[in-house]
Tab-separated table of C-alpha atoms and ligand atoms in Angstrom:
chain	number	residue	atom	x	y	z
A	1	MET	CA	7.950	140.542	-21.670
A	2	ASP	CA	8.036	141.091	-25.180
A	3	ASP	CA	10.989	141.140	-27.609
A	4	ARG	CA	11.442	145.276	-27.608
A	5	SER	CA	11.486	145.323	-24.176
A	6	PHE	CA	13.709	142.516	-23.644
A	7	ALA	CA	16.111	143.951	-26.156
A	8	ALA	CA	16.355	147.215	-24.929
A	9	ALA	CA	17.024	146.300	-21.143
A	10	GLN	CA	20.066	143.781	-22.542
A	11	ASP	CA	21.100	146.705	-25.025
A	12	PHE	CA	21.233	149.471	-21.922
A	13	LEU	CA	22.980	146.693	-19.995
A	14	LEU	CA	25.457	146.169	-22.761
A	15	SER	CA	25.963	149.335	-22.901
A	16	ALA	CA	26.718	150.117	-19.184
A	17	LYS	CA	28.885	147.320	-19.445
A	18	THR	CA	31.001	148.920	-22.118
A	19	PHE	CA	31.259	151.938	-19.938
A	20	TRP	CA	32.511	149.988	-16.932
A	21	SER	CA	34.860	148.359	-19.400
A	22	THR	CA	36.428	150.851	-20.816
A	23	THR	CA	35.783	154.757	-18.897
A	24	MET	CA	35.290	152.953	-15.213
A	25	TYR	CA	38.572	150.307	-16.041
A	26	GLN	CA	40.683	153.432	-17.095
A	27	ALA	CA	40.034	155.137	-13.922
A	28	LEU	CA	40.485	151.979	-11.718
A	29	ARG	CA	44.244	151.925	-13.344
A	30	ASP	CA	44.758	155.221	-12.957
A	31	LYS	CA	43.880	155.064	-9.535
A	32	HIS	CA	46.234	152.371	-8.838
A	33	ALA	CA	49.238	153.753	-10.826
A	34	ALA	CA	48.969	156.853	-8.759
A	35	ALA	CA	48.778	154.623	-5.309
A	36	LYS	CA	51.677	153.118	-6.524
A	37	LYS	CA	53.846	156.443	-6.950
A	38	THR	CA	53.227	156.805	-3.515
A	39	ALA	CA	53.912	153.646	-2.417
A	40	SER	CA	57.368	152.897	-1.769
A	41	GLY	CA	58.895	150.660	-4.726
A	42	ASP	CA	56.560	148.645	-6.877
A	43	ALA	CA	58.969	145.423	-8.083
A	44	GLY	CA	57.002	142.499	-7.876
A	45	GLU	CA	54.235	144.356	-6.460
A	46	PRO	CA	51.501	141.531	-5.138
A	47	VAL	CA	47.949	141.215	-5.670
A	48	ALA	CA	46.942	141.473	-1.894
A	49	ALA	CA	49.212	144.755	-2.068
A	50	ILE	CA	46.747	145.840	-4.994
A	51	ALA	CA	43.909	144.779	-2.735
A	52	HIS	CA	45.034	146.706	0.295
A	53	ALA	CA	45.365	150.231	-1.940
A	54	LEU	CA	42.292	149.807	-3.789
A	55	GLU	CA	39.752	147.852	-2.040
A	56	ASP	CA	38.248	150.411	0.448
A	57	THR	CA	38.158	153.173	-2.375
A	58	THR	CA	34.715	154.396	-3.797
A	59	GLN	CA	35.683	153.739	-7.034
A	60	TYR	CA	36.798	150.212	-6.795
A	61	GLN	CA	33.364	149.361	-4.796
A	62	PHE	CA	31.286	150.878	-7.637
A	63	TYR	CA	33.497	148.918	-9.973
A	64	SER	CA	33.114	145.691	-8.534
A	65	TRP	CA	29.092	146.277	-7.869
A	66	LEU	CA	28.696	146.799	-11.242
A	67	GLU	CA	30.562	143.944	-12.700
A	68	ARG	CA	28.744	141.618	-10.744
A	69	HIS	CA	25.255	143.281	-10.992
A	70	LEU	CA	25.184	144.340	-14.607
A	71	GLN	CA	26.012	140.034	-15.071
A	72	ARG	CA	23.110	139.105	-12.965
A	73	MET	CA	20.504	141.704	-14.605
A	74	LYS	CA	21.562	140.092	-17.916
A	75	TYR	CA	20.564	137.047	-16.450
A	76	VAL	CA	17.457	137.686	-13.584
A	77	GLY	CA	15.526	140.272	-12.892
A	78	ARG	CA	12.489	141.664	-14.936
A	79	TYR	CA	14.121	141.790	-18.324
A	80	GLY	CA	16.541	138.571	-18.015
A	81	LEU	CA	17.710	136.001	-19.770
A	82	VAL	CA	16.069	133.290	-18.167
A	83	PRO	CA	12.745	135.016	-17.677
A	84	TYR	CA	12.619	135.757	-21.610
A	85	HIS	CA	13.462	132.216	-22.499
A	86	HIS	CA	11.405	130.671	-19.802
A	87	GLU	CA	8.361	132.643	-20.891
A	88	ARG	CA	9.130	130.847	-24.162
A	89	ARG	CA	9.877	127.734	-23.291
A	90	ASP	CA	7.655	125.530	-25.160
A	91	GLU	CA	7.932	127.512	-28.289
A	92	LEU	CA	11.897	127.549	-28.323
A	93	LEU	CA	11.714	123.977	-27.578
A	94	ALA	CA	9.469	123.069	-30.479
A	95	THR	CA	11.952	124.331	-32.792
A	96	PHE	CA	14.075	121.040	-32.034
A	97	ASP	CA	10.908	118.970	-32.092
A	98	GLN	CA	11.363	115.185	-30.299
A	99	SER	CA	13.502	113.889	-33.011
A	100	ILE	CA	16.680	116.086	-32.026
A	101	ASP	CA	18.077	113.507	-29.804
A	102	ALA	CA	17.760	110.290	-32.760
A	103	ASP	CA	19.739	112.963	-35.046
A	104	ASN	CA	22.882	111.361	-36.157
A	105	ALA	CA	24.883	114.260	-35.283
A	106	VAL	CA	24.273	113.964	-31.488
A	107	GLN	CA	24.531	111.643	-28.830
A	108	ILE	CA	22.917	112.192	-25.438
A	109	ASP	CA	23.694	109.521	-22.550
A	110	GLY	CA	21.457	109.928	-19.960
A	111	SER	CA	23.332	107.908	-17.507
A	112	LEU	CA	26.594	110.128	-17.634
A	113	THR	CA	27.150	111.813	-13.822
A	114	LEU	CA	28.115	115.011	-13.844
A	115	PRO	CA	31.024	116.466	-11.730
A	116	ALA	CA	30.707	118.071	-8.359
A	117	TYR	CA	32.568	120.877	-9.688
A	118	TYR	CA	30.520	121.204	-12.417
A	119	THR	CA	27.223	121.139	-10.365
A	120	GLY	CA	28.604	122.983	-7.464
A	121	VAL	CA	28.692	126.307	-8.972
A	122	ASP	CA	26.139	128.625	-11.304
A	123	ILE	CA	28.933	129.453	-13.225
A	124	HIS	CA	29.201	132.550	-15.213
A	125	GLN	CA	26.171	133.623	-12.841
A	126	HIS	CA	24.177	131.821	-15.240
A	127	PRO	CA	21.194	130.319	-12.546
A	128	GLY	CA	21.183	126.332	-12.784
A	129	GLY	CA	24.308	126.116	-14.508
A	130	VAL	CA	24.677	125.718	-18.631
A	131	TRP	CA	23.060	122.182	-17.958
A	132	SER	CA	20.167	121.613	-15.675
A	133	ASP	CA	17.667	123.328	-17.656
A	134	ASP	CA	16.281	122.604	-21.319
A	135	VAL	CA	16.493	125.808	-22.656
A	136	ALA	CA	19.927	126.672	-20.293
A	137	GLY	CA	21.875	126.084	-24.101
A	138	MET	CA	19.795	128.642	-25.826
A	139	ILE	CA	19.837	130.784	-22.841
A	140	TYR	CA	23.939	130.314	-22.655
A	141	GLU	CA	24.377	130.741	-26.615
A	142	ARG	CA	22.290	134.570	-26.394
A	143	GLY	CA	24.217	135.405	-23.747
A	144	ALA	CA	27.696	134.639	-24.902
A	145	ARG	CA	26.428	137.000	-28.252
A	146	THR	CA	27.380	139.968	-26.018
A	147	THR	CA	30.383	138.305	-23.337
A	148	THR	CA	33.022	140.432	-25.170
A	149	PRO	CA	31.430	143.963	-25.775
A	150	LEU	CA	34.391	145.558	-27.099
A	151	VAL	CA	34.500	143.351	-30.260
A	152	GLY	CA	32.267	143.982	-33.323
A	153	VAL	CA	30.291	141.997	-35.219
A	154	ALA	CA	31.626	143.090	-38.251
A	155	GLU	CA	34.838	141.586	-37.138
A	156	LYS	CA	36.279	137.922	-37.044
A	157	ASP	CA	35.105	136.385	-34.052
A	158	VAL	CA	36.958	134.582	-31.484
A	159	HIS	CA	36.721	131.581	-32.347
A	160	GLU	CA	37.513	132.060	-35.972
A	161	ARG	CA	40.802	133.654	-35.315
A	162	PHE	CA	41.451	130.682	-32.737
A	163	THR	CA	40.701	127.900	-35.740
A	164	ASP	CA	43.069	129.874	-37.952
A	165	LEU	CA	45.602	129.952	-35.370
A	166	ALA	CA	45.374	126.038	-34.113
A	167	LEU	CA	45.413	124.727	-37.698
A	168	GLY	CA	48.285	126.867	-38.876
A	169	GLU	CA	49.239	124.974	-42.389
A	170	ARG	CA	47.822	121.617	-40.774
A	171	THR	CA	44.753	119.668	-42.541
A	172	PRO	CA	44.512	117.266	-39.253
A	173	ALA	CA	42.024	114.086	-40.170
A	174	LYS	CA	40.128	114.036	-37.226
A	175	ILE	CA	39.455	116.677	-34.617
A	176	LEU	CA	38.273	116.373	-31.192
A	177	ASP	CA	36.738	119.723	-29.536
A	178	MET	CA	36.466	118.751	-25.794
A	179	GLY	CA	33.721	120.840	-23.947
A	180	CYS	CA	32.292	122.253	-26.996
A	181	GLY	CA	29.237	123.818	-25.309
A	182	PHE	CA	26.918	124.568	-28.094
A	183	GLY	CA	29.211	124.368	-30.735
A	184	LYS	CA	30.425	127.880	-31.180
A	185	SER	CA	33.944	126.755	-31.051
A	186	THR	CA	33.624	123.675	-33.131
A	187	GLN	CA	31.631	124.909	-35.921
A	188	PRO	CA	34.671	126.823	-37.630
A	189	PHE	CA	36.584	123.437	-37.864
A	190	VAL	CA	33.697	121.974	-39.125
A	191	ARG	CA	33.252	124.247	-42.069
A	192	ARG	CA	37.187	124.926	-42.676
A	193	LEU	CA	37.773	121.397	-42.906
A	194	PRO	CA	34.317	119.932	-44.916
A	195	ASP	CA	36.817	116.299	-45.677
A	196	SER	CA	38.248	115.997	-42.045
A	197	SER	CA	35.664	114.934	-38.997
A	198	VAL	CA	35.077	116.550	-35.923
A	199	ASP	CA	34.135	115.186	-32.437
A	200	ALA	CA	32.580	117.239	-30.072
A	201	VAL	CA	32.270	116.229	-26.545
A	202	ASP	CA	30.318	117.742	-23.344
A	203	LEU	CA	28.698	117.437	-19.990
A	204	SER	CA	25.664	119.502	-20.986
A	205	ALA	CA	22.858	117.984	-22.840
A	206	PRO	CA	21.234	120.856	-23.652
A	207	CYS	CA	23.925	122.488	-25.211
A	208	LEU	CA	24.789	119.714	-27.427
A	209	ARG	CA	21.011	119.965	-28.670
A	210	LEU	CA	21.403	122.924	-29.960
A	211	ALA	CA	24.756	122.347	-31.372
A	212	ALA	CA	23.014	119.680	-33.374
A	213	TYR	CA	20.343	121.883	-34.139
A	214	GLY	CA	22.983	124.166	-35.581
A	215	THR	CA	24.442	121.638	-37.784
A	216	ARG	CA	20.966	120.430	-39.097
A	217	GLU	CA	20.789	123.928	-40.221
A	218	SER	CA	24.105	124.245	-41.885
A	219	GLN	CA	23.958	120.636	-43.188
A	220	ALA	CA	27.290	119.293	-42.273
A	221	SER	CA	27.955	115.971	-42.013
A	222	ASN	CA	31.454	115.587	-40.698
A	223	VAL	CA	30.585	116.323	-36.912
A	224	ARG	CA	29.445	114.453	-34.043
A	225	PHE	CA	28.434	116.229	-30.671
A	226	ARG	CA	28.527	113.760	-27.989
A	227	GLN	CA	27.692	114.102	-24.013
A	228	MET	CA	30.807	113.003	-22.490
A	229	ASN	CA	33.303	113.576	-19.821
A	230	ALA	CA	36.487	115.101	-21.657
A	231	CYS	CA	38.487	113.573	-18.987
A	232	ASN	CA	36.976	110.240	-19.797
A	233	THR	CA	35.906	109.588	-23.363
A	234	ASP	CA	35.445	106.380	-25.005
A	235	TYR	CA	38.006	107.068	-27.939
A	236	ASP	CA	40.973	104.570	-28.766
A	237	ASP	CA	44.159	105.461	-27.849
A	238	GLY	CA	45.749	107.584	-30.928
A	239	THR	CA	42.252	108.383	-32.690
A	240	PHE	CA	42.965	112.237	-33.269
A	241	ASP	CA	45.534	114.333	-35.013
A	242	LEU	CA	43.985	117.643	-33.353
A	243	VAL	CA	42.595	118.195	-29.990
A	244	THR	CA	41.274	121.683	-28.706
A	245	SER	CA	39.147	123.174	-26.289
A	246	THR	CA	38.330	127.112	-25.969
A	247	MET	CA	37.730	128.292	-22.727
A	248	VAL	CA	37.479	125.208	-20.794
A	249	LEU	CA	40.139	124.981	-18.632
A	250	HIS	CA	39.415	127.474	-16.598
A	251	GLU	CA	36.318	126.078	-15.481
A	252	LEU	CA	38.071	122.912	-14.137
A	253	PRO	CA	39.927	122.430	-10.937
A	254	PRO	CA	43.600	122.012	-11.094
A	255	LYS	CA	43.090	118.016	-10.746
A	256	THR	CA	40.495	117.684	-13.356
A	257	ILE	CA	43.092	119.968	-15.903
A	258	GLU	CA	45.614	117.342	-15.508
A	259	GLU	CA	42.916	114.871	-16.156
A	260	LEU	CA	41.998	116.631	-19.459
A	261	LEU	CA	45.511	117.039	-20.283
A	262	GLY	CA	46.392	113.363	-19.789
A	263	GLU	CA	43.405	112.154	-21.676
A	264	ALA	CA	44.027	114.693	-24.633
A	265	PHE	CA	47.645	112.640	-24.299
A	266	ARG	CA	45.679	109.411	-24.771
A	267	VAL	CA	43.686	109.867	-27.581
A	268	LEU	CA	46.227	111.729	-29.763
A	269	SER	CA	47.846	110.060	-32.494
A	270	PRO	CA	51.746	110.280	-32.060
A	271	GLY	CA	52.792	113.339	-34.092
A	272	GLY	CA	49.298	114.977	-32.994
A	273	ARG	CA	48.858	118.628	-32.046
A	274	MET	CA	46.815	119.822	-28.841
A	275	VAL	CA	45.715	123.847	-28.929
A	276	HIS	CA	43.494	124.662	-26.197
A	277	LEU	CA	42.191	128.752	-25.841
A	278	ASP	CA	42.357	129.924	-22.512
A	279	PHE	CA	42.756	132.804	-20.002
A	280	TYR	CA	46.338	132.475	-18.855
A	281	CYS	CA	48.897	134.631	-19.358
A	282	LEU	CA	48.661	138.241	-16.891
A	283	PRO	CA	51.461	140.640	-17.748
A	284	ASP	CA	51.111	142.745	-14.433
A	285	ALA	CA	50.098	142.238	-10.798
A	286	PHE	CA	47.023	144.859	-11.564
A	287	ARG	CA	45.618	142.699	-14.176
A	288	ARG	CA	46.091	139.769	-12.007
A	289	PHE	CA	44.342	141.428	-9.458
A	290	VAL	CA	41.373	142.638	-11.645
A	291	HIS	CA	41.217	139.078	-13.051
A	292	TYR	CA	40.824	137.180	-9.445
A	293	GLY	CA	38.305	140.030	-8.745
A	294	HIS	CA	36.658	138.843	-11.971
A	295	ALA	CA	36.690	135.413	-11.027
A	296	ARG	CA	34.892	136.133	-7.895
A	297	ARG	CA	32.071	138.228	-8.930
A	298	ASN	CA	31.579	136.358	-11.748
A	299	ASN	CA	31.043	132.576	-10.017
A	300	GLU	CA	34.491	131.361	-11.679
A	301	PRO	CA	35.986	129.434	-8.876
A	302	TYR	CA	38.792	127.973	-10.798
A	303	MET	CA	39.856	130.909	-12.495
A	304	GLN	CA	42.533	131.686	-9.979
A	305	PRO	CA	44.098	128.500	-9.772
A	306	LEU	CA	44.154	128.186	-13.355
A	307	ALA	CA	46.215	131.569	-13.115
A	308	GLU	CA	48.391	130.178	-10.251
A	309	LEU	CA	49.308	127.052	-12.094
A	310	ASP	CA	52.582	125.893	-13.575
A	311	LEU	CA	51.194	125.079	-16.835
A	312	SER	CA	53.792	124.635	-18.951
A	313	ALA	CA	55.308	121.788	-16.259
A	314	LEU	CA	51.971	120.409	-16.418
A	315	VAL	CA	51.430	120.106	-20.158
A	316	ALA	CA	55.206	118.376	-20.195
A	317	SER	CA	54.531	116.074	-17.278
A	318	LYS	CA	52.061	114.549	-19.604
A	319	GLY	CA	54.504	113.804	-21.887
A	320	PHE	CA	53.923	116.523	-24.298
A	321	VAL	CA	56.635	118.407	-26.028
A	322	ASP	CA	57.122	121.742	-28.036
A	323	VAL	CA	55.009	123.136	-25.465
A	324	GLU	CA	53.931	126.769	-26.406
A	325	ILE	CA	51.846	129.352	-24.269
A	326	LYS	CA	51.428	132.655	-25.647
A	327	PRO	CA	48.971	135.512	-25.270
A	328	PHE	CA	46.471	135.480	-27.807
A	329	GLN	CA	44.694	138.348	-29.632
A	330	GLU	CA	40.980	138.042	-29.839
A	331	SER	CA	40.062	140.539	-32.546
A	332	ASP	CA	42.044	142.673	-34.801
A	333	HIS	CA	41.803	146.067	-32.916
A	334	ILE	CA	43.279	144.657	-29.952
A	335	ASP	CA	46.786	145.829	-29.061
A	336	LEU	CA	48.440	143.593	-26.601
A	337	ASN	CA	50.414	146.382	-25.039
A	338	ALA	CA	47.694	148.608	-24.153
A	339	ASN	CA	46.117	148.272	-21.347
A	340	ASP	CA	42.902	151.017	-21.994
A	341	ALA	CA	39.822	148.159	-21.527
A	342	TRP	CA	38.846	145.347	-19.693
A	343	ARG	CA	39.616	142.160	-21.441
A	344	PHE	CA	39.820	138.599	-20.530
A	345	PRO	CA	43.948	137.289	-20.698
A	346	TRP	CA	43.580	135.585	-23.603
A	347	THR	CA	46.083	132.684	-24.227
A	348	VAL	CA	46.900	129.608	-26.261
A	349	ILE	CA	48.207	126.738	-24.569
A	350	ALA	CA	49.600	124.367	-27.536
A	351	ALA	CA	51.608	120.905	-27.477
A	352	THR	CA	52.449	117.720	-29.594
A	353	LYS	CA	52.586	114.513	-28.713
A	354	PRO	CA	55.933	113.160	-29.448
A	355	SER	CA	56.009	111.042	-32.929
A	356	GLU	CA	56.687	107.337	-32.740
A	357	ALA	CA	60.266	107.394	-33.348
A	358	ALA	CA	60.923	110.289	-30.551
A	359	GLN	CA	59.314	108.121	-28.264
B	1	MET	CA	10.938	137.349	-9.665
B	2	LYS	CA	12.990	135.425	-7.833
B	3	GLN	CA	15.415	132.898	-9.583
B	4	GLY	CA	18.810	131.369	-8.861
B	5	SER	CA	20.579	129.763	-6.171
B	6	LYS	CA	18.293	127.121	-3.964
B	7	SER	CA	20.315	127.569	-0.757
B	8	PRO	CA	19.757	131.298	0.348
B	9	ARG	CA	23.198	132.431	0.491
B	10	SER	CA	23.992	136.168	1.351
B	11	GLU	CA	25.255	138.193	-1.665
B	12	GLN	CA	28.501	139.409	-2.086
B	13	GLN	CA	28.825	142.947	-0.558
B	14	PHE	CA	30.933	145.727	-2.100
B	15	PHE	CA	30.278	148.734	-0.599
B	16	ASP	CA	30.875	149.626	3.455
B	17	ASP	CA	27.006	149.691	4.027
B	18	PRO	CA	25.591	147.058	2.597
B	19	ALA	CA	22.399	149.137	2.211
B	20	ILE	CA	24.280	150.869	-0.502
B	21	ASP	CA	24.601	147.406	-2.323
B	22	ARG	CA	20.967	147.034	-2.101
B	23	ILE	CA	19.676	150.303	-3.379
B	24	MET	CA	22.084	149.858	-6.450
B	25	GLY	CA	20.079	146.989	-7.173
B	26	ALA	CA	16.873	149.043	-6.940
B	27	PHE	CA	18.629	151.927	-8.586
B	28	MET	CA	19.780	150.418	-11.660
B	29	ALA	CA	16.286	147.943	-12.043
B	30	LEU	CA	14.645	151.122	-12.262
B	31	ALA	CA	17.522	152.802	-14.775
B	32	THR	CA	16.482	149.920	-16.998
B	33	GLU	CA	12.980	150.131	-16.609
B	34	HIS	CA	13.643	153.761	-17.471
B	35	TYR	CA	15.345	152.758	-20.957
B	36	VAL	CA	12.605	150.262	-21.599
B	37	LEU	CA	9.924	152.762	-21.388
B	38	LEU	CA	12.143	155.555	-23.355
B	39	ASP	CA	12.661	152.809	-25.974
B	40	ARG	CA	8.751	152.123	-26.065
B	41	VAL	CA	8.124	155.527	-26.828
B	42	ARG	CA	10.394	156.184	-29.509
B	43	ALA	CA	9.037	153.097	-31.199
B	44	MET	CA	5.386	154.289	-30.344
B	45	GLU	CA	6.561	157.942	-32.307
B	46	ARG	CA	8.170	156.290	-35.129
B	47	GLU	CA	4.967	154.222	-35.924
B	48	LEU	CA	2.717	156.941	-35.644
B	49	VAL	CA	4.832	159.082	-38.055
B	50	ASN	CA	4.961	156.266	-40.336
B	51	ALA	CA	1.078	156.034	-40.399
B	52	GLY	CA	0.981	160.016	-40.963
B	53	THR	CA	-0.725	160.387	-37.129
B	54	LEU	CA	2.005	162.256	-35.998
B	55	ASN	CA	4.047	165.220	-37.025
B	56	ARG	CA	7.463	164.758	-35.484
B	57	GLY	CA	8.521	168.156	-36.070
B	58	SER	CA	5.345	169.661	-34.041
B	59	LEU	CA	6.414	167.168	-31.427
B	60	GLY	CA	9.886	167.811	-31.009
B	61	ARG	CA	9.673	171.666	-31.042
B	62	GLU	CA	10.290	173.986	-27.844
B	63	PRO	CA	6.815	174.402	-26.220
B	64	ASP	CA	5.755	177.909	-26.450
B	65	GLU	CA	4.813	179.995	-23.658
B	66	VAL	CA	1.059	179.007	-23.272
B	67	GLU	CA	2.038	175.563	-23.164
B	68	ARG	CA	4.882	175.835	-20.885
B	69	ALA	CA	2.438	177.687	-18.859
B	70	GLU	CA	-0.582	174.961	-19.227
B	71	THR	CA	2.232	172.228	-17.591
B	72	SER	CA	3.653	174.559	-15.223
B	73	ALA	CA	1.710	173.577	-12.259
B	74	ASP	CA	2.570	169.903	-13.302
B	75	ARG	CA	5.942	170.517	-12.737
B	76	THR	CA	5.632	172.315	-9.468
B	77	ALA	CA	3.583	169.469	-8.152
B	78	PHE	CA	6.637	167.212	-9.492
B	79	ILE	CA	9.181	168.840	-7.844
B	80	GLU	CA	7.194	169.198	-4.682
B	81	ALA	CA	6.915	165.448	-4.424
B	82	LEU	CA	10.196	164.935	-5.284
B	83	MET	CA	11.967	166.965	-3.320
B	84	ARG	CA	9.998	167.733	0.134
B	85	PRO	CA	11.359	164.142	1.283
B	86	LEU	CA	14.554	165.685	1.581
B	87	LEU	CA	13.309	168.270	4.009
B	88	GLY	CA	12.688	165.624	7.029
B	89	GLU	CA	9.829	166.968	8.388
B	90	GLN	CA	6.729	165.050	9.375
B	91	GLU	CA	3.789	164.532	7.774
B	92	ALA	CA	1.113	163.115	10.326
B	93	LEU	CA	1.639	163.854	13.871
B	94	GLY	CA	3.819	161.199	16.206
B	95	ALA	CA	6.898	160.846	17.847
B	96	ALA	CA	9.717	162.432	16.371
B	97	GLY	CA	13.475	161.734	16.085
B	98	LYS	CA	15.685	158.665	15.572
B	99	PHE	CA	13.722	155.620	15.969
B	100	SER	CA	14.864	153.369	18.596
B	101	LEU	CA	12.972	150.532	20.826
B	102	LYS	CA	16.082	150.193	22.829
C	401	LIG	C1	32.574	128.524	-21.126
C	401	LIG	S1	32.297	127.096	-22.040
C	401	LIG	C2	32.535	127.103	-23.900
C	401	LIG	C3	32.277	125.920	-24.536
C	401	LIG	C4	32.904	126.373	-26.220
C	401	LIG	N1	33.751	125.737	-26.558
C	401	LIG	C5	32.581	127.948	-27.049
C	401	LIG	O1	33.927	128.275	-27.222
C	401	LIG	O2	31.393	128.246	-26.992
C	401	LIG	C6	32.338	125.580	-21.391
C	401	LIG	C7	32.085	124.334	-21.676
C	401	LIG	O3	32.726	123.186	-21.129
C	401	LIG	C8	31.789	122.257	-20.553
C	401	LIG	N2	32.702	121.635	-19.692
C	401	LIG	C9	33.064	121.586	-18.767
C	401	LIG	N3	33.688	120.664	-18.287
C	401	LIG	C10	33.724	119.557	-18.918
C	401	LIG	C11	33.979	118.359	-18.892
C	401	LIG	N4	34.595	117.619	-17.645
C	401	LIG	N5	33.803	117.320	-20.038
C	401	LIG	C12	33.308	118.156	-21.292
C	401	LIG	N6	32.741	119.358	-21.315
C	401	LIG	C13	32.856	120.223	-19.813
C	401	LIG	C14	30.805	123.143	-19.946
C	401	LIG	O4	29.348	122.213	-20.139
C	401	LIG	C15	30.917	124.151	-21.005
C	401	LIG	O5	29.661	123.936	-22.243
């Protein structure tokens, strides 16, 4: 397949996804509203009741089919990201050359054991996951450009907006980005705070290599990407002033979330802040129903358990104070009170490790 | 091209009849292919116009009666091929009706 055919097919799929996430989503929302009117009482309507009302409707069946299969077609099939990158494998890997593993900005740990929750599912329908193939990082990077179809390219993206919020007025000297992927969540911190040092860890070697390559291009020297389990790092207690993660918690089973929070607490200095961006606050049962359905259809088995967790209590149980869990506006034109398009339930989860005096 | 899970799990089913799930897959693959083709034709036109080989105005104008008459037989044949199967008629003499070896 040549680049034009690939781009045309991917553009086609993205347009189809945009129609799905607006027009088809609105139709489903209206169908639910109409069904609710005829049902007796809607206070505390549970997800199962909505499933009963909607699952057998043709509307919901097409909605569901498209949600799963537009994503599948993005990856596989004749014009998918996977065959596109496989056809170009040698050429793509050559851009890295052999020296990337020797680069100061990256540290690969060939002996790291990947957890079973990680290898047991092809997350968001990426065949083989984001870790098993040398070009998996590039596939992930290319695919991530169109994860949120309604966010325009000219706007400040999710990561930039989140960095604004995570930093606020602070200038932390040492930052840890847990589950950094190919560095998209790390780069804004690196750019914004050239005098701070940023460490970023992830399980995926192909993603880390891509992150390091990006750093080579931007010539930043204040960042290191290291292959490590975020729940079990080799940092000393109290190393960081800010620990952050973006879109990582929902990929972890509840027990692993607890471990990650414990590790964040350990490596934070007293008074240090932890700020995560993930999917959590669901304003009503309909959006919960939509979110759980998305999780199932998109191969995200831990999305629902996270949404059902008492996160505030869990964070506090690790010793954190000032726990804040708030909906996050991912782009300028998103109205958090509207419900006219499919969107992730973006949420910021923040807390502080008590200062020495308070401990 | 088959990719993905090594374990042969069955795909999720959304419609009451799984045949619809599968036919939708074929339908969307064709729609994608169609769009890729459309995109290529447009790109070709652009190249030809830029090279001065093609006049976009004359390509895009409504065909006159002479041209319509020339293409009419082809149109009829296309419609015949497309719609004849809707009648459910047998083409070659043999057993008829709903198939069963029960
Ligand atoms: C959805 S991606 C987000 C990547 C990045 N933070 C971003 O915003 O682009 C989730 C990442 O978490 C990583 N991950 C999952 N479990 C992890 C763990 N226990 N330790 C470190 N990274 C992990 C995955 O490899 C993946 O790169």
